[in-house]
PDB file of C-alpha atoms in Angstrom:
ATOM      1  CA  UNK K   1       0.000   0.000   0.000  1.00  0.00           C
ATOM      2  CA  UNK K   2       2.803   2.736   0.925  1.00  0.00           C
ATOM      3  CA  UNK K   3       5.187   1.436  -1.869  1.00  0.00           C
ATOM      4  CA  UNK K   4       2.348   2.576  -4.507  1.00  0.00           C
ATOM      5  CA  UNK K   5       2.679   5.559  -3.043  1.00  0.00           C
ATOM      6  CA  UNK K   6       6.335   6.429  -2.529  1.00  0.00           C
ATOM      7  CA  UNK K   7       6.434   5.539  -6.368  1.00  0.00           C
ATOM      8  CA  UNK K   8       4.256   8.307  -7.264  1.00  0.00           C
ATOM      9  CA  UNK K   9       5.579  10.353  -4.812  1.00  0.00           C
ATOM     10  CA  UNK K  10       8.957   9.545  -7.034  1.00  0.00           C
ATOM     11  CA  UNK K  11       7.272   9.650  -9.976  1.00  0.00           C
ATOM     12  CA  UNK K  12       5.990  13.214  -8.572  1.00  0.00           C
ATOM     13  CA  UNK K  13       9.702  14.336  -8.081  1.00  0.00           C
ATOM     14  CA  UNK K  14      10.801  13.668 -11.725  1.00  0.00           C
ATOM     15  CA  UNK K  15       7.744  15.355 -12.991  1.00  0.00           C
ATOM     16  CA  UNK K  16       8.530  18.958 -11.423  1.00  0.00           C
ATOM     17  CA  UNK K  17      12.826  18.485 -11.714  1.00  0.00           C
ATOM     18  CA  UNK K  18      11.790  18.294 -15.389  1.00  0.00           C
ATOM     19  CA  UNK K  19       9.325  21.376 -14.924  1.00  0.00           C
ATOM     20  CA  UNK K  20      12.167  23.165 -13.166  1.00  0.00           C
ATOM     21  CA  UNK K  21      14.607  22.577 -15.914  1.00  0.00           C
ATOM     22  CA  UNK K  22      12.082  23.922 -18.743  1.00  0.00           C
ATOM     23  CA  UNK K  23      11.411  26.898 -16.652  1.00  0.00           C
ATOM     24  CA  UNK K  24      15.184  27.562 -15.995  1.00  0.00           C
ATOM     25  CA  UNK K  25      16.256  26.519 -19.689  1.00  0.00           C
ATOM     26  CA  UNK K  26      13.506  26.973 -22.339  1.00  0.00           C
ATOM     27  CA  UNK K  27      13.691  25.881 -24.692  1.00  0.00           C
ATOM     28  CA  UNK K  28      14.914  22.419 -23.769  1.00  0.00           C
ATOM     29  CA  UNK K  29      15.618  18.989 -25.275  1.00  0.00           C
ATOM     30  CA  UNK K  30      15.472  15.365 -24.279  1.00  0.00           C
ATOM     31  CA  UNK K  31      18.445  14.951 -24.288  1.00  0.00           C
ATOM     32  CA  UNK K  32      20.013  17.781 -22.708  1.00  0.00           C
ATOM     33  CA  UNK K  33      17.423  17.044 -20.082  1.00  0.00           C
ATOM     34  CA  UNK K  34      18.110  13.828 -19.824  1.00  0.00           C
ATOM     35  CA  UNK K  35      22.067  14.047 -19.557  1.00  0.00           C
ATOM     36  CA  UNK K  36      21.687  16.784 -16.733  1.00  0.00           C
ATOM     37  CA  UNK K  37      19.267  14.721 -14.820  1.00  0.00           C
ATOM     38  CA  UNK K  38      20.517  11.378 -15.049  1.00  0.00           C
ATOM     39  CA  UNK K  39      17.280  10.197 -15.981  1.00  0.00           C
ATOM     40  CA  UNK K  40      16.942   7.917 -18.862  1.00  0.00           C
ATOM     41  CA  UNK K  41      15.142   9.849 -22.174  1.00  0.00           C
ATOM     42  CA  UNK K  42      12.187   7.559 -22.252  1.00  0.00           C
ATOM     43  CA  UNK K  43      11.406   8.764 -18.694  1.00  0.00           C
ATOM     44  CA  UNK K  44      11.989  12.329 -19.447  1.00  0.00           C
ATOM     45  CA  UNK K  45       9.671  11.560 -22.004  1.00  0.00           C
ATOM     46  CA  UNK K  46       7.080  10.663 -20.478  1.00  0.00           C
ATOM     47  CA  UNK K  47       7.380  13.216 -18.188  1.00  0.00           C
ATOM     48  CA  UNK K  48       7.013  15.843 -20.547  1.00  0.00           C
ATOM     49  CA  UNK K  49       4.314  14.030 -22.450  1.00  0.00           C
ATOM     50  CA  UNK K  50       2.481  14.113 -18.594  1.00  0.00           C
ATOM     51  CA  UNK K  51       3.509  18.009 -17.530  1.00  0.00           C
ATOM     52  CA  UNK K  52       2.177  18.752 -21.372  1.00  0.00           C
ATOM     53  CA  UNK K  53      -1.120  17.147 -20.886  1.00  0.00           C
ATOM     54  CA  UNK K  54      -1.572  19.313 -17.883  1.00  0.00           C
ATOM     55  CA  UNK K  55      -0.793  22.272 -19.815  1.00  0.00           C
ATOM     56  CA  UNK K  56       1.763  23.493 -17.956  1.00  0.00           C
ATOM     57  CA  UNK K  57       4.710  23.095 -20.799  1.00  0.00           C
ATOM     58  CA  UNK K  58       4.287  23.074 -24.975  1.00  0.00           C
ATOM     59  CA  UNK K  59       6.435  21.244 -27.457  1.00  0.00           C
ATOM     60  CA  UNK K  60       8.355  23.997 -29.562  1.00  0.00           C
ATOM     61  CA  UNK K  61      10.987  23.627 -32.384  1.00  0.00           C
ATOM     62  CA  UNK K  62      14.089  24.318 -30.287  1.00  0.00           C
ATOM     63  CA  UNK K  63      12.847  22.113 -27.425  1.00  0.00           C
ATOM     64  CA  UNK K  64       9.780  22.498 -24.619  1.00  0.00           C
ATOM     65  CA  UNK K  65       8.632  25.484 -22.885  1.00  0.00           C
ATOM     66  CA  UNK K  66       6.433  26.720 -20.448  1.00  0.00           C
ATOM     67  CA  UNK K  67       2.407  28.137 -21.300  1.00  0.00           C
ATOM     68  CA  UNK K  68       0.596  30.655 -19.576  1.00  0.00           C
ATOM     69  CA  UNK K  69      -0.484  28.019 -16.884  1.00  0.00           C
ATOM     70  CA  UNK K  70       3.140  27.717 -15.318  1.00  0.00           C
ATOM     71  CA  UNK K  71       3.487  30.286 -13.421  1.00  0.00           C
ATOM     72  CA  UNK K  72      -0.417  30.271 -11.510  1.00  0.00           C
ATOM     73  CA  UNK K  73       0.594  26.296 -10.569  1.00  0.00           C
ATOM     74  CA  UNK K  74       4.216  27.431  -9.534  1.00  0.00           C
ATOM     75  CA  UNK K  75       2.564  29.646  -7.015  1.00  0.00           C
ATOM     76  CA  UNK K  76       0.280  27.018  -5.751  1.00  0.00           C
ATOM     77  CA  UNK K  77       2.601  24.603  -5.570  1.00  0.00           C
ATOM     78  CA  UNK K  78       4.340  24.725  -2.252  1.00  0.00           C
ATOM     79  CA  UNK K  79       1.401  25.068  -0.414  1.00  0.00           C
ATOM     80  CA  UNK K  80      -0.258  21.882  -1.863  1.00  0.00           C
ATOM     81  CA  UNK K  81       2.261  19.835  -0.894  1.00  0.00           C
ATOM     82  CA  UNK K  82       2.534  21.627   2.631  1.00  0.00           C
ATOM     83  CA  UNK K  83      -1.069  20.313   2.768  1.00  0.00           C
ATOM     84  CA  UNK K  84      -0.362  17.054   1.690  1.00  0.00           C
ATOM     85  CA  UNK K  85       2.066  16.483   4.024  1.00  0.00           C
ATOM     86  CA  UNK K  86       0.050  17.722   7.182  1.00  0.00           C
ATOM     87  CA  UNK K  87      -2.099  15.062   5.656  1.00  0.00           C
ATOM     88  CA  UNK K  88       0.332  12.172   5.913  1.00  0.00           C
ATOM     89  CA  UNK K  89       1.808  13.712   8.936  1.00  0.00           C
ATOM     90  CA  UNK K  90      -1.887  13.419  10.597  1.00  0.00           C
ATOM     91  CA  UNK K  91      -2.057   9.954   9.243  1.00  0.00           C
ATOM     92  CA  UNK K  92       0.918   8.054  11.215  1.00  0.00           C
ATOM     93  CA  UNK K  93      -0.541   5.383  13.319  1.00  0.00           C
ATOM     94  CA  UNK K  94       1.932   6.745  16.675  1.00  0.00           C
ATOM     95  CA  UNK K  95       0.625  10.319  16.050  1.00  0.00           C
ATOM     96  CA  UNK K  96      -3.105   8.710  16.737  1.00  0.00           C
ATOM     97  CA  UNK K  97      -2.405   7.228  19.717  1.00  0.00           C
ATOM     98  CA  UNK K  98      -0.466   9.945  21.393  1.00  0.00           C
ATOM     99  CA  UNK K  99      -3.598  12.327  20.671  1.00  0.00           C
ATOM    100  CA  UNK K 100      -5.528   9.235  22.434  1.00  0.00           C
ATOM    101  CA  UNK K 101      -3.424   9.939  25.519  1.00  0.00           C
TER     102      UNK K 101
END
């Protein structure tokens, strides 16, 4: 049950280095993505194919860039995931009990 989840939680973590690199680079290649990163180019790949299908990069000629969207889920981001982890946090099995007590 948790290892589903720490491998989208990985998963996660490629996603937005990726992100990160197009918003610091663009335009920017597979390759030059994938020999920074370490990641192999089918998983760059398909983490551009997922970050394009939420609209938040665009396939160009020189390489893939950021859309209009970027920016607004840049700015959301850190506090979604402060929220998601007061959610896991508040899910620990210990954390329960000592609130029992």
């Amino acid at each position: 049950m948790i290892d589903r989840l720490e491998k989208e939680v990985d998963m996660l973590e490629r996603h937005l280095e990726v992100l990160r690199m197009v918003i610091e680079n663009e335009p920017i290649g597979i390759v030059k993505m994938s020999n920074e990163t370490g990641y192999p180019h089918h998983k760059v790949r398909y983490s551009l194919r997922v970050l394009e299908e939420e609209n938040l990069i665009e396939p160009s000629s020189q390489g893939a860039i950021t859309t209009d969207h970027t920016h607004e889920f840049v700015e959301e981001l850190d506090e979604k995931v402060d929220e998601t982890v007061t959610k896991l946090h508040s899910m620990k099995i210990e954390s329960a009990a000592e609130a029992e007590n």
